Amino acid sequence: MESKMYGELTPVGGGDPVPLLKTKLIIGRRNGCDITLRFPNISSHHCELELINGYWQVKDLNSSNGIRVNSVRCDQKFIFPGDVLAVGKHKFEISYEAEGERPQEDDNPFGKSLMEKAGLVKTERSRRRRKAADEVDNDDDLALQWLLGKQ
């Protein structure tokens, strides 16, 4: 039985194209993902590709290293034929036959805070990392004070 191909991702710089065989795909490091990328900078469930009204949309799944479309970091974006999708540090050019009316991008300037747009919003994961780093800094400060007191 032959399955329908909805497009493909071609690695920038060379490599075998990755066929897009379903209308909703998960890209990640885990074996259970539809497209598996076994690299340390790829999250276990990195992003989702979904074909919506004839156009592919990519959505970050709270990955550590994010996604970019045409070198611009984003959380969610329609990707058009010829666009370059970066998953972590791995770049792919998408090709497919677009159908229907081209979707409008959400250009609402008030839809997200500047911090969110810049990717600077603190997630729970980054808060835990910062707390751990602060604890190390505090331990270093105590050790330095102890050393200075010994002189």
PDB file of N, CA, C and O in Angstrom, residues 95-148:
ATOM      1  N   SER A  95       9.409  21.697   1.048  1.00  0.00           N
ATOM      2  CA  SER A  95       8.808  21.783  -0.276  1.00  0.00           C
ATOM      3  C   SER A  95       7.492  21.002  -0.255  1.00  0.00           C
ATOM      4  O   SER A  95       7.424  19.912   0.319  1.00  0.00           O
ATOM      5  N   TYR A  96       6.479  21.619  -0.825  1.00  0.00           N
ATOM      6  CA  TYR A  96       5.169  20.989  -0.939  1.00  0.00           C
ATOM      7  C   TYR A  96       4.317  21.803  -1.898  1.00  0.00           C
ATOM      8  O   TYR A  96       4.665  22.933  -2.246  1.00  0.00           O
ATOM      9  N   GLU A  97       3.221  21.217  -2.343  1.00  0.00           N
ATOM     10  CA  GLU A  97       2.272  21.906  -3.208  1.00  0.00           C
ATOM     11  C   GLU A  97       1.233  22.589  -2.322  1.00  0.00           C
ATOM     12  O   GLU A  97       0.386  21.918  -1.735  1.00  0.00           O
ATOM     13  N   ALA A  98       1.327  23.906  -2.202  1.00  0.00           N
ATOM     14  CA  ALA A  98       0.370  24.659  -1.382  1.00  0.00           C
ATOM     15  C   ALA A  98      -0.993  24.645  -2.062  1.00  0.00           C
ATOM     16  O   ALA A  98      -1.089  24.690  -3.289  1.00  0.00           O
ATOM     17  N   GLU A  99      -2.029  24.568  -1.255  1.00  0.00           N
ATOM     18  CA  GLU A  99      -3.391  24.550  -1.781  1.00  0.00           C
ATOM     19  C   GLU A  99      -4.235  25.580  -1.060  1.00  0.00           C
ATOM     20  O   GLU A  99      -4.088  25.795   0.138  1.00  0.00           O
ATOM     21  N   GLY A 100      -5.146  26.204  -1.794  1.00  0.00           N
ATOM     22  CA  GLY A 100      -6.066  27.148  -1.178  1.00  0.00           C
ATOM     23  C   GLY A 100      -5.453  28.514  -0.954  1.00  0.00           C
ATOM     24  O   GLY A 100      -4.353  28.821  -1.420  1.00  0.00           O
ATOM     25  N   GLU A 101      -6.189  29.318  -0.217  1.00  0.00           N
ATOM     26  CA  GLU A 101      -5.767  30.692   0.052  1.00  0.00           C
ATOM     27  C   GLU A 101      -4.659  30.712   1.098  1.00  0.00           C
ATOM     28  O   GLU A 101      -4.744  30.052   2.125  1.00  0.00           O
ATOM     29  N   ARG A 102      -3.628  31.496   0.813  1.00  0.00           N
ATOM     30  CA  ARG A 102      -2.484  31.601   1.725  1.00  0.00           C
ATOM     31  C   ARG A 102      -2.956  32.163   3.076  1.00  0.00           C
ATOM     32  O   ARG A 102      -3.611  33.202   3.129  1.00  0.00           O
ATOM     33  N   PRO A 103      -2.606  31.487   4.171  1.00  0.00           N
ATOM     34  CA  PRO A 103      -3.033  31.968   5.495  1.00  0.00           C
ATOM     35  C   PRO A 103      -2.350  33.279   5.866  1.00  0.00           C
ATOM     36  O   PRO A 103      -1.213  33.534   5.471  1.00  0.00           O
ATOM     37  N   GLN A 104      -3.066  34.092   6.618  1.00  0.00           N
ATOM     38  CA  GLN A 104      -2.517  35.355   7.108  1.00  0.00           C
ATOM     39  C   GLN A 104      -1.713  35.083   8.366  1.00  0.00           C
ATOM     40  O   GLN A 104      -2.127  34.317   9.224  1.00  0.00           O
ATOM     41  N   GLU A 105      -0.578  35.734   8.458  1.00  0.00           N
ATOM     42  CA  GLU A 105       0.227  35.635   9.667  1.00  0.00           C
ATOM     43  C   GLU A 105      -0.405  36.512  10.742  1.00  0.00           C
ATOM     44  O   GLU A 105      -0.987  37.550  10.437  1.00  0.00           O
ATOM     45  N   ASP A 106      -0.261  36.103  11.964  1.00  0.00           N
ATOM     46  CA  ASP A 106      -0.772  36.893  13.081  1.00  0.00           C
ATOM     47  C   ASP A 106       0.235  37.986  13.384  1.00  0.00           C
ATOM     48  O   ASP A 106       1.239  37.760  14.055  1.00  0.00           O
ATOM     49  N   ASP A 107      -0.024  39.178  12.852  1.00  0.00           N
ATOM     50  CA  ASP A 107       0.894  40.295  13.063  1.00  0.00           C
ATOM     51  C   ASP A 107       0.392  41.241  14.144  1.00  0.00           C
ATOM     52  O   ASP A 107       0.753  42.410  14.164  1.00  0.00           O
ATOM     53  N   ASN A 108      -0.447  40.745  15.046  1.00  0.00           N
ATOM     54  CA  ASN A 108      -0.963  41.575  16.122  1.00  0.00           C
ATOM     55  C   ASN A 108       0.211  41.992  17.020  1.00  0.00           C
ATOM     56  O   ASN A 108       0.784  41.169  17.725  1.00  0.00           O
ATOM     57  N   PRO A 109       0.592  43.282  16.989  1.00  0.00           N
ATOM     58  CA  PRO A 109       1.746  43.698  17.786  1.00  0.00           C
ATOM     59  C   PRO A 109       1.507  43.596  19.281  1.00  0.00           C
ATOM     60  O   PRO A 109       2.442  43.635  20.065  1.00  0.00           O
ATOM     61  N   PHE A 110       0.256  43.447  19.686  1.00  0.00           N
ATOM     62  CA  PHE A 110      -0.062  43.372  21.115  1.00  0.00           C
ATOM     63  C   PHE A 110      -0.379  41.946  21.544  1.00  0.00           C
ATOM     64  O   PHE A 110      -0.756  41.710  22.679  1.00  0.00           O
ATOM     65  N   GLY A 111      -0.206  40.991  20.625  1.00  0.00           N
ATOM     66  CA  GLY A 111      -0.526  39.598  20.925  1.00  0.00           C
ATOM     67  C   GLY A 111       0.427  38.971  21.925  1.00  0.00           C
ATOM     68  O   GLY A 111       0.067  38.059  22.644  1.00  0.00           O
ATOM     69  N   LYS A 112       1.682  39.435  21.953  1.00  0.00           N
ATOM     70  CA  LYS A 112       2.680  38.904  22.876  1.00  0.00           C
ATOM     71  C   LYS A 112       3.478  40.054  23.452  1.00  0.00           C
ATOM     72  O   LYS A 112       3.644  41.087  22.815  1.00  0.00           O
ATOM     73  N   SER A 113       4.007  39.856  24.638  1.00  0.00           N
ATOM     74  CA  SER A 113       4.871  40.874  25.229  1.00  0.00           C
ATOM     75  C   SER A 113       6.204  40.889  24.478  1.00  0.00           C
ATOM     76  O   SER A 113       6.554  39.932  23.787  1.00  0.00           O
ATOM     77  N   LEU A 114       6.945  41.959  24.617  1.00  0.00           N
ATOM     78  CA  LEU A 114       8.264  42.038  23.993  1.00  0.00           C
ATOM     79  C   LEU A 114       9.182  40.935  24.515  1.00  0.00           C
ATOM     80  O   LEU A 114       9.999  40.391  23.776  1.00  0.00           O
ATOM     81  N   MET A 115       9.045  40.613  25.785  1.00  0.00           N
ATOM     82  CA  MET A 115       9.860  39.555  26.373  1.00  0.00           C
ATOM     83  C   MET A 115       9.560  38.216  25.694  1.00  0.00           C
ATOM     84  O   MET A 115      10.460  37.441  25.408  1.00  0.00           O
ATOM     85  N   GLU A 116       8.264  37.929  25.441  1.00  0.00           N
ATOM     86  CA  GLU A 116       7.890  36.698  24.761  1.00  0.00           C
ATOM     87  C   GLU A 116       8.429  36.682  23.336  1.00  0.00           C
ATOM     88  O   GLU A 116       8.965  35.677  22.875  1.00  0.00           O
ATOM     89  N   LYS A 117       8.282  37.813  22.629  1.00  0.00           N
ATOM     90  CA  LYS A 117       8.765  37.890  21.251  1.00  0.00           C
ATOM     91  C   LYS A 117      10.270  37.665  21.178  1.00  0.00           C
ATOM     92  O   LYS A 117      10.773  37.086  20.224  1.00  0.00           O
ATOM     93  N   ALA A 118      10.995  38.134  22.161  1.00  0.00           N
ATOM     94  CA  ALA A 118      12.447  37.995  22.178  1.00  0.00           C
ATOM     95  C   ALA A 118      12.890  36.638  22.716  1.00  0.00           C
ATOM     96  O   ALA A 118      14.071  36.322  22.737  1.00  0.00           O
ATOM     97  N   GLY A 119      11.932  35.817  23.161  1.00  0.00           N
ATOM     98  CA  GLY A 119      12.276  34.509  23.713  1.00  0.00           C
ATOM     99  C   GLY A 119      12.885  34.599  25.096  1.00  0.00           C
ATOM    100  O   GLY A 119      13.632  33.724  25.510  1.00  0.00           O
ATOM    101  N   LEU A 120      12.561  35.681  25.827  1.00  0.00           N
ATOM    102  CA  LEU A 120      13.168  35.900  27.142  1.00  0.00           C
ATOM    103  C   LEU A 120      12.232  35.616  28.310  1.00  0.00           C
ATOM    104  O   LEU A 120      12.583  35.884  29.447  1.00  0.00           O
ATOM    105  N   VAL A 121      11.063  35.074  28.025  1.00  0.00           N
ATOM    106  CA  VAL A 121      10.124  34.760  29.098  1.00  0.00           C
ATOM    107  C   VAL A 121      10.678  33.576  29.886  1.00  0.00           C
ATOM    108  O   VAL A 121      11.144  32.600  29.315  1.00  0.00           O
ATOM    109  N   LYS A 122      10.670  33.706  31.185  1.00  0.00           N
ATOM    110  CA  LYS A 122      11.216  32.661  32.027  1.00  0.00           C
ATOM    111  C   LYS A 122      10.217  31.512  32.143  1.00  0.00           C
ATOM    112  O   LYS A 122       9.087  31.699  32.549  1.00  0.00           O
ATOM    113  N   THR A 123      10.673  30.329  31.772  1.00  0.00           N
ATOM    114  CA  THR A 123       9.862  29.132  31.935  1.00  0.00           C
ATOM    115  C   THR A 123      10.203  28.517  33.283  1.00  0.00           C
ATOM    116  O   THR A 123      11.176  28.908  33.930  1.00  0.00           O
ATOM    117  N   GLU A 124       9.439  27.550  33.699  1.00  0.00           N
ATOM    118  CA  GLU A 124       9.717  26.872  34.963  1.00  0.00           C
ATOM    119  C   GLU A 124      11.111  26.234  34.924  1.00  0.00           C
ATOM    120  O   GLU A 124      11.856  26.283  35.897  1.00  0.00           O
ATOM    121  N   ARG A 125      11.462  25.699  33.763  1.00  0.00           N
ATOM    122  CA  ARG A 125      12.775  25.063  33.612  1.00  0.00           C
ATOM    123  C   ARG A 125      13.894  26.093  33.809  1.00  0.00           C
ATOM    124  O   ARG A 125      14.872  25.837  34.498  1.00  0.00           O
ATOM    125  N   SER A 126      13.763  27.281  33.197  1.00  0.00           N
ATOM    126  CA  SER A 126      14.817  28.290  33.344  1.00  0.00           C
ATOM    127  C   SER A 126      14.856  28.822  34.775  1.00  0.00           C
ATOM    128  O   SER A 126      15.912  29.173  35.274  1.00  0.00           O
ATOM    129  N   ARG A 127      13.686  28.889  35.427  1.00  0.00           N
ATOM    130  CA  ARG A 127      13.669  29.326  36.836  1.00  0.00           C
ATOM    131  C   ARG A 127      14.440  28.340  37.712  1.00  0.00           C
ATOM    132  O   ARG A 127      15.196  28.743  38.596  1.00  0.00           O
ATOM    133  N   ARG A 128      14.249  27.038  37.477  1.00  0.00           N
ATOM    134  CA  ARG A 128      14.967  26.024  38.259  1.00  0.00           C
ATOM    135  C   ARG A 128      16.469  26.127  38.019  1.00  0.00           C
ATOM    136  O   ARG A 128      17.265  26.025  38.953  1.00  0.00           O
ATOM    137  N   ARG A 129      16.868  26.337  36.740  1.00  0.00           N
ATOM    138  CA  ARG A 129      18.288  26.485  36.415  1.00  0.00           C
ATOM    139  C   ARG A 129      18.881  27.698  37.117  1.00  0.00           C
ATOM    140  O   ARG A 129      19.969  27.644  37.655  1.00  0.00           O
ATOM    141  N   ARG A 130      18.163  28.833  37.081  1.00  0.00           N
ATOM    142  CA  ARG A 130      18.648  30.067  37.702  1.00  0.00           C
ATOM    143  C   ARG A 130      18.779  29.876  39.210  1.00  0.00           C
ATOM    144  O   ARG A 130      19.755  30.307  39.817  1.00  0.00           O
ATOM    145  N   LYS A 131      17.792  29.198  39.818  1.00  0.00           N
ATOM    146  CA  LYS A 131      17.845  28.957  41.267  1.00  0.00           C
ATOM    147  C   LYS A 131      19.059  28.104  41.622  1.00  0.00           C
ATOM    148  O   LYS A 131      19.769  28.394  42.579  1.00  0.00           O
ATOM    149  N   ALA A 132      19.317  27.069  40.825  1.00  0.00           N
ATOM    150  CA  ALA A 132      20.478  26.212  41.073  1.00  0.00           C
ATOM    151  C   ALA A 132      21.772  27.012  40.919  1.00  0.00           C
ATOM    152  O   ALA A 132      22.698  26.871  41.714  1.00  0.00           O
ATOM    153  N   ALA A 133      21.831  27.865  39.903  1.00  0.00           N
ATOM    154  CA  ALA A 133      23.027  28.698  39.694  1.00  0.00           C
ATOM    155  C   ALA A 133      23.198  29.684  40.843  1.00  0.00           C
ATOM    156  O   ALA A 133      24.319  29.927  41.300  1.00  0.00           O
ATOM    157  N   ASP A 134      22.096  30.260  41.341  1.00  0.00           N
ATOM    158  CA  ASP A 134      22.171  31.190  42.470  1.00  0.00           C
ATOM    159  C   ASP A 134      22.680  30.485  43.715  1.00  0.00           C
ATOM    160  O   ASP A 134      23.458  31.046  44.480  1.00  0.00           O
ATOM    161  N   GLU A 135      22.244  29.229  43.917  1.00  0.00           N
ATOM    162  CA  GLU A 135      22.705  28.478  45.079  1.00  0.00           C
ATOM    163  C   GLU A 135      24.215  28.236  44.998  1.00  0.00           C
ATOM    164  O   GLU A 135      24.922  28.351  45.986  1.00  0.00           O
ATOM    165  N   VAL A 136      24.699  27.927  43.795  1.00  0.00           N
ATOM    166  CA  VAL A 136      26.141  27.742  43.605  1.00  0.00           C
ATOM    167  C   VAL A 136      26.864  29.055  43.879  1.00  0.00           C
ATOM    168  O   VAL A 136      27.896  29.084  44.554  1.00  0.00           O
ATOM    169  N   ASP A 137      26.323  30.173  43.351  1.00  0.00           N
ATOM    170  CA  ASP A 137      26.925  31.481  43.596  1.00  0.00           C
ATOM    171  C   ASP A 137      26.984  31.781  45.090  1.00  0.00           C
ATOM    172  O   ASP A 137      27.983  32.286  45.590  1.00  0.00           O
ATOM    173  N   ASN A 138      25.899  31.483  45.818  1.00  0.00           N
ATOM    174  CA  ASN A 138      25.871  31.720  47.262  1.00  0.00           C
ATOM    175  C   ASN A 138      26.933  30.880  47.973  1.00  0.00           C
ATOM    176  O   ASN A 138      27.609  31.363  48.877  1.00  0.00           O
ATOM    177  N   ASP A 139      27.069  29.612  47.561  1.00  0.00           N
ATOM    178  CA  ASP A 139      28.095  28.751  48.151  1.00  0.00           C
ATOM    179  C   ASP A 139      29.484  29.310  47.873  1.00  0.00           C
ATOM    180  O   ASP A 139      30.345  29.307  48.738  1.00  0.00           O
ATOM    181  N   ASP A 140      29.699  29.812  46.636  1.00  0.00           N
ATOM    182  CA  ASP A 140      30.989  30.412  46.284  1.00  0.00           C
ATOM    183  C   ASP A 140      31.254  31.646  47.136  1.00  0.00           C
ATOM    184  O   ASP A 140      32.377  31.865  47.591  1.00  0.00           O
ATOM    185  N   ASP A 141      30.214  32.480  47.335  1.00  0.00           N
ATOM    186  CA  ASP A 141      30.369  33.681  48.153  1.00  0.00           C
ATOM    187  C   ASP A 141      30.741  33.314  49.588  1.00  0.00           C
ATOM    188  O   ASP A 141      31.622  33.939  50.192  1.00  0.00           O
ATOM    189  N   LEU A 142      30.087  32.292  50.140  1.00  0.00           N
ATOM    190  CA  LEU A 142      30.391  31.864  51.507  1.00  0.00           C
ATOM    191  C   LEU A 142      31.823  31.351  51.602  1.00  0.00           C
ATOM    192  O   LEU A 142      32.545  31.648  52.559  1.00  0.00           O
ATOM    193  N   ALA A 143      32.245  30.590  50.594  1.00  0.00           N
ATOM    194  CA  ALA A 143      33.613  30.063  50.603  1.00  0.00           C
ATOM    195  C   ALA A 143      34.622  31.193  50.509  1.00  0.00           C
ATOM    196  O   ALA A 143      35.652  31.202  51.196  1.00  0.00           O
ATOM    197  N   LEU A 144      34.328  32.196  49.658  1.00  0.00           N
ATOM    198  CA  LEU A 144      35.228  33.333  49.505  1.00  0.00           C
ATOM    199  C   LEU A 144      35.297  34.126  50.821  1.00  0.00           C
ATOM    200  O   LEU A 144      36.371  34.526  51.248  1.00  0.00           O
ATOM    201  N   GLN A 145      34.158  34.339  51.468  1.00  0.00           N
ATOM    202  CA  GLN A 145      34.147  35.062  52.743  1.00  0.00           C
ATOM    203  C   GLN A 145      34.959  34.293  53.793  1.00  0.00           C
ATOM    204  O   GLN A 145      35.706  34.878  54.566  1.00  0.00           O
ATOM    205  N   TRP A 146      34.820  32.977  53.798  1.00  0.00           N
ATOM    206  CA  TRP A 146      35.567  32.164  54.740  1.00  0.00           C
ATOM    207  C   TRP A 146      37.051  32.303  54.477  1.00  0.00           C
ATOM    208  O   TRP A 146      37.846  32.470  55.407  1.00  0.00           O
ATOM    209  N   LEU A 147      37.463  32.243  53.188  1.00  0.00           N
ATOM    210  CA  LEU A 147      38.874  32.376  52.847  1.00  0.00           C
ATOM    211  C   LEU A 147      39.412  33.747  53.229  1.00  0.00           C
ATOM    212  O   LEU A 147      40.515  33.879  53.751  1.00  0.00           O
ATOM    213  N   LEU A 148      38.637  34.802  52.946  1.00  0.00           N
ATOM    214  CA  LEU A 148      39.073  36.150  53.265  1.00  0.00           C
ATOM    215  C   LEU A 148      39.189  36.350  54.779  1.00  0.00           C
ATOM    216  O   LEU A 148      40.056  37.074  55.246  1.00  0.00           O
TER     217      LEU A 148
END
